[in-house]
CSV table of C-alpha atoms in Angstrom, one decimal:
chain,number,residue,atom,x,y,z
A,19,ARG,CA,21.0,5.7,-4.6
A,20,GLU,CA,18.4,8.7,-6.2
A,21,LEU,CA,19.1,12.1,-6.5
A,22,VAL,CA,17.2,15.1,-7.3
A,23,LEU,CA,18.6,17.0,-9.3
A,24,CYS,CA,17.0,20.9,-9.6
A,25,CYS,CA,16.9,22.3,-12.2
A,26,ALA,CA,16.2,26.2,-13.1
A,27,LEU,CA,14.4,27.1,-15.2
A,28,SER,CA,16.4,28.7,-18.7
A,29,PRO,CA,15.5,31.9,-19.7
A,30,ALA,CA,12.9,31.0,-22.8
A,31,GLN,CA,11.4,29.0,-20.3
A,32,VAL,CA,10.6,31.1,-18.3
A,33,ALA,CA,9.1,33.2,-20.7
A,34,LEU,CA,6.5,31.0,-22.2
A,35,TYR,CA,5.9,29.3,-19.2
A,36,GLU,CA,5.2,32.7,-18.1
A,37,CYS,CA,3.0,33.6,-21.1
A,38,ALA,CA,0.6,30.6,-20.0
A,39,LEU,CA,0.3,31.4,-16.5
A,40,THR,CA,-1.1,34.6,-18.2
A,41,GLN,CA,-3.4,32.8,-20.8
A,42,LEU,CA,-4.7,30.5,-17.4
A,43,LYS,CA,-5.5,33.9,-15.5
A,44,ARG,CA,-7.6,35.9,-18.4
A,45,GLU,CA,-9.4,32.1,-18.7
A,46,HIS,CA,-12.4,31.5,-16.9
A,47,SER,CA,-13.5,28.6,-17.4
A,48,GLY,CA,-13.1,26.0,-14.8
A,49,GLY,CA,-12.0,22.1,-14.7
A,50,SER,CA,-10.7,21.4,-18.3
A,51,MET,CA,-8.5,24.4,-19.2
A,52,HIS,CA,-7.1,24.8,-15.9
A,53,LEU,CA,-6.8,20.5,-17.0
A,54,HIS,CA,-5.1,21.9,-20.4
A,55,ALA,CA,-2.8,24.6,-18.7
A,56,VAL,CA,-1.4,21.7,-16.3
A,57,MET,CA,-0.3,19.8,-19.2
A,58,ALA,CA,0.9,22.4,-21.2
A,59,LEU,CA,3.2,24.1,-17.7
A,60,ARG,CA,4.2,20.5,-17.6
A,61,VAL,CA,5.1,20.4,-21.6
A,62,ILE,CA,7.4,23.6,-21.3
A,63,CYS,CA,9.6,22.7,-18.1
A,64,SER,CA,10.5,19.9,-19.9
A,65,SER,CA,11.0,20.3,-23.4
A,66,GLY,CA,11.6,23.9,-23.0
A,67,VAL,CA,8.4,24.4,-26.5
A,68,ALA,CA,5.5,25.9,-25.9
A,69,PRO,CA,2.6,23.6,-27.1
A,70,ALA,CA,-0.7,23.5,-29.0
A,71,THR,CA,-3.3,25.8,-27.8
A,72,ALA,CA,-7.1,24.6,-26.9
A,73,PRO,CA,-9.3,24.8,-29.1
A,74,ASP,CA,-11.2,27.3,-27.6
A,75,ASP,CA,-8.6,29.8,-26.5
A,76,SER,CA,-9.7,33.5,-27.0
A,77,GLU,CA,-6.0,34.8,-26.4
A,78,PRO,CA,-3.2,34.3,-29.1
A,79,PRO,CA,-1.1,31.8,-28.1
A,80,CYS,CA,2.0,31.5,-26.8
A,81,PRO,CA,5.2,31.5,-30.1
A,82,PRO,CA,6.5,27.8,-30.7
A,83,ARG,CA,10.6,27.1,-31.9
A,84,PRO,CA,10.0,26.1,-35.5
A,85,PRO,CA,10.7,22.6,-35.5
A,86,SER,CA,14.0,24.0,-37.8
A,87,GLU,CA,15.2,26.4,-35.3
A,88,GLN,CA,17.5,24.0,-32.4
A,89,PRO,CA,19.3,26.7,-30.3
A,90,GLN,CA,22.7,26.0,-28.8
A,91,PRO,CA,22.1,25.1,-25.0
A,92,PRO,CA,18.6,23.5,-25.6
A,93,LEU,CA,15.9,25.9,-24.9
A,94,SER,CA,15.5,22.8,-21.9
A,95,SER,CA,17.5,23.9,-18.9
A,96,LYS,CA,17.0,19.8,-18.4
A,97,LEU,CA,18.3,19.1,-21.2
A,98,ALA,CA,21.0,21.1,-21.1
A,99,LEU,CA,22.1,19.6,-17.9
A,100,LEU,CA,21.7,15.9,-19.7
A,101,PHE,CA,23.6,16.7,-22.9
A,102,GLY,CA,26.4,18.4,-20.4
A,103,LEU,CA,26.2,15.1,-18.1
A,104,LEU,CA,25.4,11.9,-19.2
A,105,PRO,CA,27.9,12.0,-22.4
A,106,GLN,CA,30.9,11.8,-19.5
A,107,PHE,CA,29.2,8.9,-17.3
A,108,VAL,CA,29.0,6.7,-20.5
A,109,ALA,CA,32.2,7.1,-21.0
A,110,ALA,CA,33.0,6.1,-17.6
A,111,GLY,CA,30.9,3.4,-19.0
A,112,ASP,CA,28.2,3.5,-18.2
A,113,ARG,CA,24.8,3.2,-19.6
A,114,ALA,CA,20.7,4.8,-19.4
A,115,VAL,CA,17.6,4.2,-19.7
A,116,VAL,CA,15.7,8.1,-19.6
A,117,VAL,CA,12.0,8.2,-18.7
A,118,SER,CA,9.9,11.1,-20.7
A,119,GLN,CA,6.0,11.1,-20.7
A,120,PHE,CA,5.8,13.4,-23.5
A,121,LYS,CA,6.3,12.8,-26.8
A,122,ALA,CA,7.9,16.4,-27.5
A,123,THR,CA,10.4,16.1,-25.1
A,124,LEU,CA,11.2,12.2,-26.0
A,125,ASP,CA,11.6,13.6,-29.5
A,126,ALA,CA,14.7,16.1,-28.4
A,127,LEU,CA,16.6,14.4,-25.9
A,128,GLN,CA,16.6,11.7,-29.6
A,129,ARG,CA,18.4,14.4,-31.5
A,130,GLY,CA,20.4,15.5,-28.6
A,131,PHE,CA,21.7,12.7,-27.7
A,132,GLU,CA,22.3,11.6,-31.4
A,133,SER,CA,24.2,13.5,-32.3
A,134,LEU,CA,25.9,14.3,-29.1
A,135,GLY,CA,27.2,10.4,-31.1
A,136,LEU,CA,25.4,7.6,-29.2
A,137,GLY,CA,23.8,5.3,-30.0
A,138,VAL,CA,19.1,5.6,-29.1
A,139,LEU,CA,17.6,2.9,-28.7
A,140,ARG,CA,13.7,4.7,-28.3
A,141,VAL,CA,10.3,3.1,-26.4
A,142,ASP,CA,6.9,5.0,-27.1
A,143,GLY,CA,3.7,4.3,-27.9
A,144,SER,CA,4.2,3.7,-31.5
A,145,VAL,CA,5.7,1.1,-31.2
A,146,THR,CA,4.2,-2.2,-31.6
A,147,PRO,CA,4.3,-5.2,-27.9
A,148,ALA,CA,7.0,-7.1,-30.7
A,149,ALA,CA,9.2,-5.0,-30.9
A,150,ARG,CA,9.7,-4.1,-27.9
A,151,GLN,CA,11.1,-7.2,-27.1
A,152,ASP,CA,13.8,-6.8,-29.8
A,153,LEU,CA,14.7,-3.0,-28.9
A,154,VAL,CA,15.1,-4.8,-25.6
A,155,ASP,CA,16.7,-7.7,-26.4
A,156,ARG,CA,19.2,-5.1,-28.2
A,157,PHE,CA,19.7,-2.8,-25.9
A,158,ASN,CA,20.9,-5.1,-23.2
A,159,ARG,CA,23.2,-7.5,-25.3
A,160,PRO,CA,26.9,-7.5,-24.2
A,161,HIS,CA,29.0,-4.9,-25.7
A,162,SER,CA,25.9,-3.1,-27.3
A,163,ALA,CA,26.9,-0.3,-29.0
A,164,ASP,CA,23.3,1.3,-27.6
A,165,SER,CA,24.0,3.2,-24.6
A,166,VAL,CA,20.6,5.2,-24.3
A,167,PHE,CA,17.7,3.7,-24.2
A,168,LEU,CA,14.1,6.4,-24.1
A,169,LEU,CA,11.0,4.6,-22.6
A,170,SER,CA,7.5,6.1,-22.7
A,171,SER,CA,6.2,6.2,-18.7
A,172,ARG,CA,2.8,5.3,-20.3
A,173,ALA,CA,4.7,2.3,-22.4
A,174,GLY,CA,6.6,0.6,-20.3
A,175,GLY,CA,5.9,0.3,-17.0
A,176,THR,CA,5.9,-3.0,-16.3
A,177,GLY,CA,7.3,-5.9,-18.7
A,178,PHE,CA,11.0,-4.1,-19.3
A,179,ASN,CA,14.4,-5.7,-17.9
A,180,LEU,CA,16.8,-3.6,-18.6
A,181,THR,CA,19.4,-4.0,-16.4
A,182,SER,CA,21.6,-4.5,-18.8
A,183,ALA,CA,21.8,-0.4,-17.2
A,184,ASN,CA,22.8,1.2,-13.9
A,185,ARG,CA,21.0,4.3,-14.1
A,186,LEU,CA,17.7,5.4,-14.7
A,187,ILE,CA,16.4,9.2,-15.3
A,188,LEU,CA,12.8,10.3,-14.3
A,189,PHE,CA,13.4,13.4,-16.5
A,190,ASP,CA,9.4,14.4,-15.6
A,191,PRO,CA,8.0,14.0,-12.4
A,192,ASP,CA,3.8,12.9,-11.8
A,193,TRP,CA,1.3,13.6,-10.1
A,194,ASN,CA,1.4,8.9,-9.8
A,195,PRO,CA,4.6,8.5,-7.4
A,196,ALA,CA,3.4,4.5,-8.1
A,197,ILE,CA,4.7,5.2,-12.4
A,198,ASP,CA,7.9,6.7,-11.3
A,199,GLU,CA,8.1,3.6,-8.8
A,200,GLN,CA,7.4,1.3,-12.2
A,201,ALA,CA,10.0,3.0,-14.2
A,202,ILE,CA,12.2,2.4,-11.2
A,203,ALA,CA,11.0,-1.1,-11.8
A,204,ARG,CA,13.0,-1.3,-15.4
A,205,VAL,CA,16.6,-1.0,-13.5
A,206,TYR,CA,16.6,-2.0,-10.1
A,207,ARG,CA,16.1,-5.9,-9.9
A,208,PRO,CA,17.0,-8.6,-9.8
A,209,GLY,CA,19.3,-9.5,-12.0
A,210,GLN,CA,21.0,-6.1,-11.6
A,211,GLU,CA,25.0,-6.6,-11.3
A,212,ARG,CA,26.0,-3.1,-10.8
A,213,GLU,CA,25.1,-0.4,-8.4
A,214,VAL,CA,22.8,1.8,-10.1
A,215,TYR,CA,21.6,5.3,-9.5
A,216,ILE,CA,18.1,6.9,-10.1
A,217,TRP,CA,18.5,11.2,-11.6
A,218,ARG,CA,15.3,12.1,-10.0
A,219,LEU,CA,14.9,16.1,-12.8
A,220,TYR,CA,12.9,18.6,-11.7
A,221,SER,CA,12.1,22.4,-12.9
A,222,THR,CA,12.6,24.8,-8.6
A,223,SER,CA,10.0,27.3,-8.7
A,224,THR,CA,7.3,25.4,-10.3
A,225,ILE,CA,4.4,22.7,-10.6
A,226,GLU,CA,6.7,19.7,-11.3
A,227,GLU,CA,8.7,21.5,-7.8
A,228,LYS,CA,5.1,19.8,-5.9
A,229,MET,CA,4.5,17.4,-8.3
A,230,PHE,CA,7.7,16.8,-6.1
A,231,GLU,CA,6.1,18.1,-3.2
A,232,ARG,CA,3.0,16.3,-3.2
A,233,GLN,CA,4.3,13.1,-4.2
A,234,ILE,CA,6.2,12.9,-1.1
A,235,PHE,CA,2.8,12.7,1.6
A,236,LYS,CA,1.8,10.8,-1.4
A,237,ASN,CA,2.1,7.6,1.0
A,238,ASP,CA,0.9,9.5,4.2
A,239,LEU,CA,-2.5,10.7,1.3
A,240,THR,CA,-3.1,7.5,0.8
A,241,SER,CA,-3.0,6.0,4.5
A,242,ASP,CA,-5.2,9.1,5.6
A,243,VAL,CA,-8.0,7.8,2.1
A,244,VAL,CA,-7.7,4.2,3.2
A,245,ALA,CA,-8.5,4.6,7.1
A,246,ASP,CA,-11.4,6.7,6.3
A,247,SER,CA,-12.6,5.2,3.1
A,248,GLY,CA,-15.5,8.0,3.2
A,249,ALA,CA,-12.7,10.2,3.2
A,250,ALA,CA,-13.4,13.0,0.6
A,251,VAL,CA,-10.0,14.4,-1.5
A,252,LYS,CA,-9.6,17.4,-3.0
A,253,LEU,CA,-7.3,20.7,-3.7
A,254,ASP,CA,-8.5,24.5,-1.2
A,255,PRO,CA,-8.9,27.0,-2.9
A,256,GLN,CA,-5.1,28.1,-1.8
A,257,SER,CA,-3.9,24.9,-3.1
A,258,MET,CA,-5.4,24.8,-6.6
A,259,ARG,CA,-3.6,28.8,-6.6
A,260,ASP,CA,-0.8,27.9,-5.7
A,261,ILE,CA,-0.3,24.5,-8.2
A,262,PHE,CA,-0.2,27.8,-10.6
A,263,ALA,CA,2.1,29.8,-9.8
A,264,TYR,CA,6.0,31.2,-10.3
A,265,ASN,CA,8.5,33.0,-8.0
A,266,ARG,CA,11.0,33.7,-9.6
A,267,GLY,CA,13.6,34.2,-6.7
């Protein structure tokens, strides 16, 4: 069962998001700046923390949140939602894999779950291949005290069997839907004996919603490109403007 959980940005996220958009509009450096802006907007949607700005930024950065300041509830509405919902399912006997692309998000998730008294294991790019399997085995152990497995989508796309979990949370979307499908296959695979729930979290009216829209049509687009190998796939100027927009309504 797949559920799409749509989250409005928190007030703190709105301020950071609009600040980042304002900086982008003042820049005229083209492609490389746009790529940096895309990543900055995605990090704000995910963790609620303003990322570091590019070295050549001429405008002052949006104010980041000092690591020592952890307001309650979290600045990210998605974090607040997950910290509110997931402990209830864990208490009922469910176990979860939470997938994100961003280190800042994994850090925030780990701090939050541990503060709630949940056992947490984590695999990201800093974990060696040998240590990864040890963590997987520990998580899959019967009656394991670790109920949440944090997984970087860049480190654990394939080769992980996490069928002891019956809930998988895709915390932030990817432009490539195959990345999300690979993550889902960590729990929804041969050996799974329970009903699996997939939660897809998106920040509404943001770049994440536009990524979700493009995921929906990705397979059709791929089919068209395969059928016409000479086709060029480009975003027109209006589509680019739509990506860098935020509608409070």
